Amino acid sequence: MQVLVGPATRGIGLPQDSNLLQPFTQGAQPRTLHSNAKMAFMTPRLFDLSSTWHLPATPEQVWEVIADIDMSWPNWWPRCSFAGPLVRTKAVSNSQEDILKATTAHLNFKASLGYALTISIHPTDVVAPQEIDFDAGGHLNGTGRVVLTPEKQGVATRMDIEWRVHPTQRWMNLLTPIAAPVFTAAHALMMKQGEKGLVKALANEARTAAS
C-alpha cells in the first residue's frame, strides 16, 4: 500500500515543504508497508531460553555424565544424535577442562514438530563440577551455559541451562514473527526429554556402581 500525496492531503496538518513529503515530491520510491514487513520478517530474532532440571544425584555424579570428554549427550538425550565426528584441536593440557575446550561436537536435535536442527557445541569455559559455557553454531548461532547447584543437602542437583541464540535458517527467520511461541514450546519439550533421559542415565550409573 502506497501513501498518495496530492490535494486531498492539504488541510490535514502536513506543511507542503515538510520533509515527510520529499520522497514523493522529488520522485523517490516510497517505502511501502510490504517492504517494512519483509525487513521485519528477515531480521534474526534473539531467543533467550532457559530451563531448569532437578536431578537425583550429586553435582559430581551429574558432571561425570554431562561433561565427559567425548560429549556423549546422544547416549542419554532422546532425539539427539551426532551429526558428524568430534572435532578436537590440540589441548593445552590433559585435564578434562582443557580437553573439553579443545573439542567441538556437531549434534542433531529432532523437534517434536518434525524439523531437525544441527548445532555445533564448543565449550569455551569449564569449571568442574559447576559450570560449562559454550558457543553454539550451525542452525542456531549464539552462546549457552550449564550451571550445577547442589540441592537437598548435596544429594541432589539443580541444573540450569541457558541458550541465547539466533536462528540462521531462512525458513525459521521467516516464520519466527508468527511462530516464535511454537518454536519456544518445541524447545521446552526437547529440554524436558533431555531431563528425563539424564535422570534415567543417572539411575543406570547408580545401579552399576552398586552392583
PDB file of C-alpha atoms in Angstrom, residues 49 66 71 73 77 100-101 103-105 107 109 119-126 131-137 140-147 159-165 187 191:
ATOM      1  CA  LEU A  49      15.781 -19.630  26.522  1.00  0.00           C
ATOM      2  CA  ILE A  66      27.274 -34.404  31.078  1.00  0.00           C
ATOM      3  CA  MET A  71      30.494 -35.103  24.782  1.00  0.00           C
ATOM      4  CA  TRP A  73      24.895 -36.386  25.047  1.00  0.00           C
ATOM      5  CA  TRP A  77      19.275 -37.486  25.329  1.00  0.00           C
ATOM      6  CA  LEU A 100      36.641 -30.120  26.509  1.00  0.00           C
ATOM      7  CA  LYS A 101      37.701 -26.612  25.453  1.00  0.00           C
ATOM      8  CA  THR A 103      36.505 -30.123  21.411  1.00  0.00           C
ATOM      9  CA  THR A 104      33.540 -29.313  19.173  1.00  0.00           C
ATOM     10  CA  ALA A 105      30.542 -31.637  18.865  1.00  0.00           C
ATOM     11  CA  LEU A 107      24.675 -32.632  17.137  1.00  0.00           C
ATOM     12  CA  PHE A 109      18.214 -32.345  17.634  1.00  0.00           C
ATOM     13  CA  ILE A 119      24.019 -27.399  16.221  1.00  0.00           C
ATOM     14  CA  SER A 120      27.721 -27.252  17.000  1.00  0.00           C
ATOM     15  CA  ILE A 121      28.647 -27.112  20.687  1.00  0.00           C
ATOM     16  CA  HIS A 122      32.100 -25.806  21.606  1.00  0.00           C
ATOM     17  CA  PRO A 123      32.925 -25.352  25.328  1.00  0.00           C
ATOM     18  CA  THR A 124      34.717 -22.063  25.987  1.00  0.00           C
ATOM     19  CA  ASP A 125      34.955 -22.102  29.790  1.00  0.00           C
ATOM     20  CA  VAL A 126      34.809 -25.143  32.062  1.00  0.00           C
ATOM     21  CA  GLU A 131      29.711 -24.724  35.047  1.00  0.00           C
ATOM     22  CA  ILE A 132      30.211 -25.053  31.306  1.00  0.00           C
ATOM     23  CA  ASP A 133      29.977 -22.053  28.958  1.00  0.00           C
ATOM     24  CA  PHE A 134      29.835 -22.802  25.249  1.00  0.00           C
ATOM     25  CA  ASP A 135      29.490 -21.289  21.802  1.00  0.00           C
ATOM     26  CA  ALA A 136      26.719 -22.595  19.566  1.00  0.00           C
ATOM     27  CA  GLY A 137      26.817 -22.605  15.781  1.00  0.00           C
ATOM     28  CA  LEU A 140      21.364 -21.762  15.984  1.00  0.00           C
ATOM     29  CA  ASN A 141      24.135 -19.234  16.480  1.00  0.00           C
ATOM     30  CA  GLY A 142      24.999 -17.809  19.899  1.00  0.00           C
ATOM     31  CA  THR A 143      26.065 -18.896  23.356  1.00  0.00           C
ATOM     32  CA  GLY A 144      24.931 -21.170  26.153  1.00  0.00           C
ATOM     33  CA  ARG A 145      25.657 -22.044  29.750  1.00  0.00           C
ATOM     34  CA  VAL A 146      25.090 -25.011  32.055  1.00  0.00           C
ATOM     35  CA  VAL A 147      25.307 -24.443  35.824  1.00  0.00           C
ATOM     36  CA  MET A 159      20.879 -27.877  36.597  1.00  0.00           C
ATOM     37  CA  ASP A 160      20.211 -24.510  34.937  1.00  0.00           C
ATOM     38  CA  ILE A 161      20.608 -24.346  31.158  1.00  0.00           C
ATOM     39  CA  GLU A 162      20.619 -21.086  29.202  1.00  0.00           C
ATOM     40  CA  TRP A 163      20.625 -20.541  25.442  1.00  0.00           C
ATOM     41  CA  ARG A 164      20.970 -17.111  23.788  1.00  0.00           C
ATOM     42  CA  VAL A 165      20.764 -17.880  20.089  1.00  0.00           C
ATOM     43  CA  HIS A 187      12.410 -26.240  22.654  1.00  0.00           C
ATOM     44  CA  MET A 191      14.647 -29.974  27.020  1.00  0.00           C
TER      45      MET A 191
END
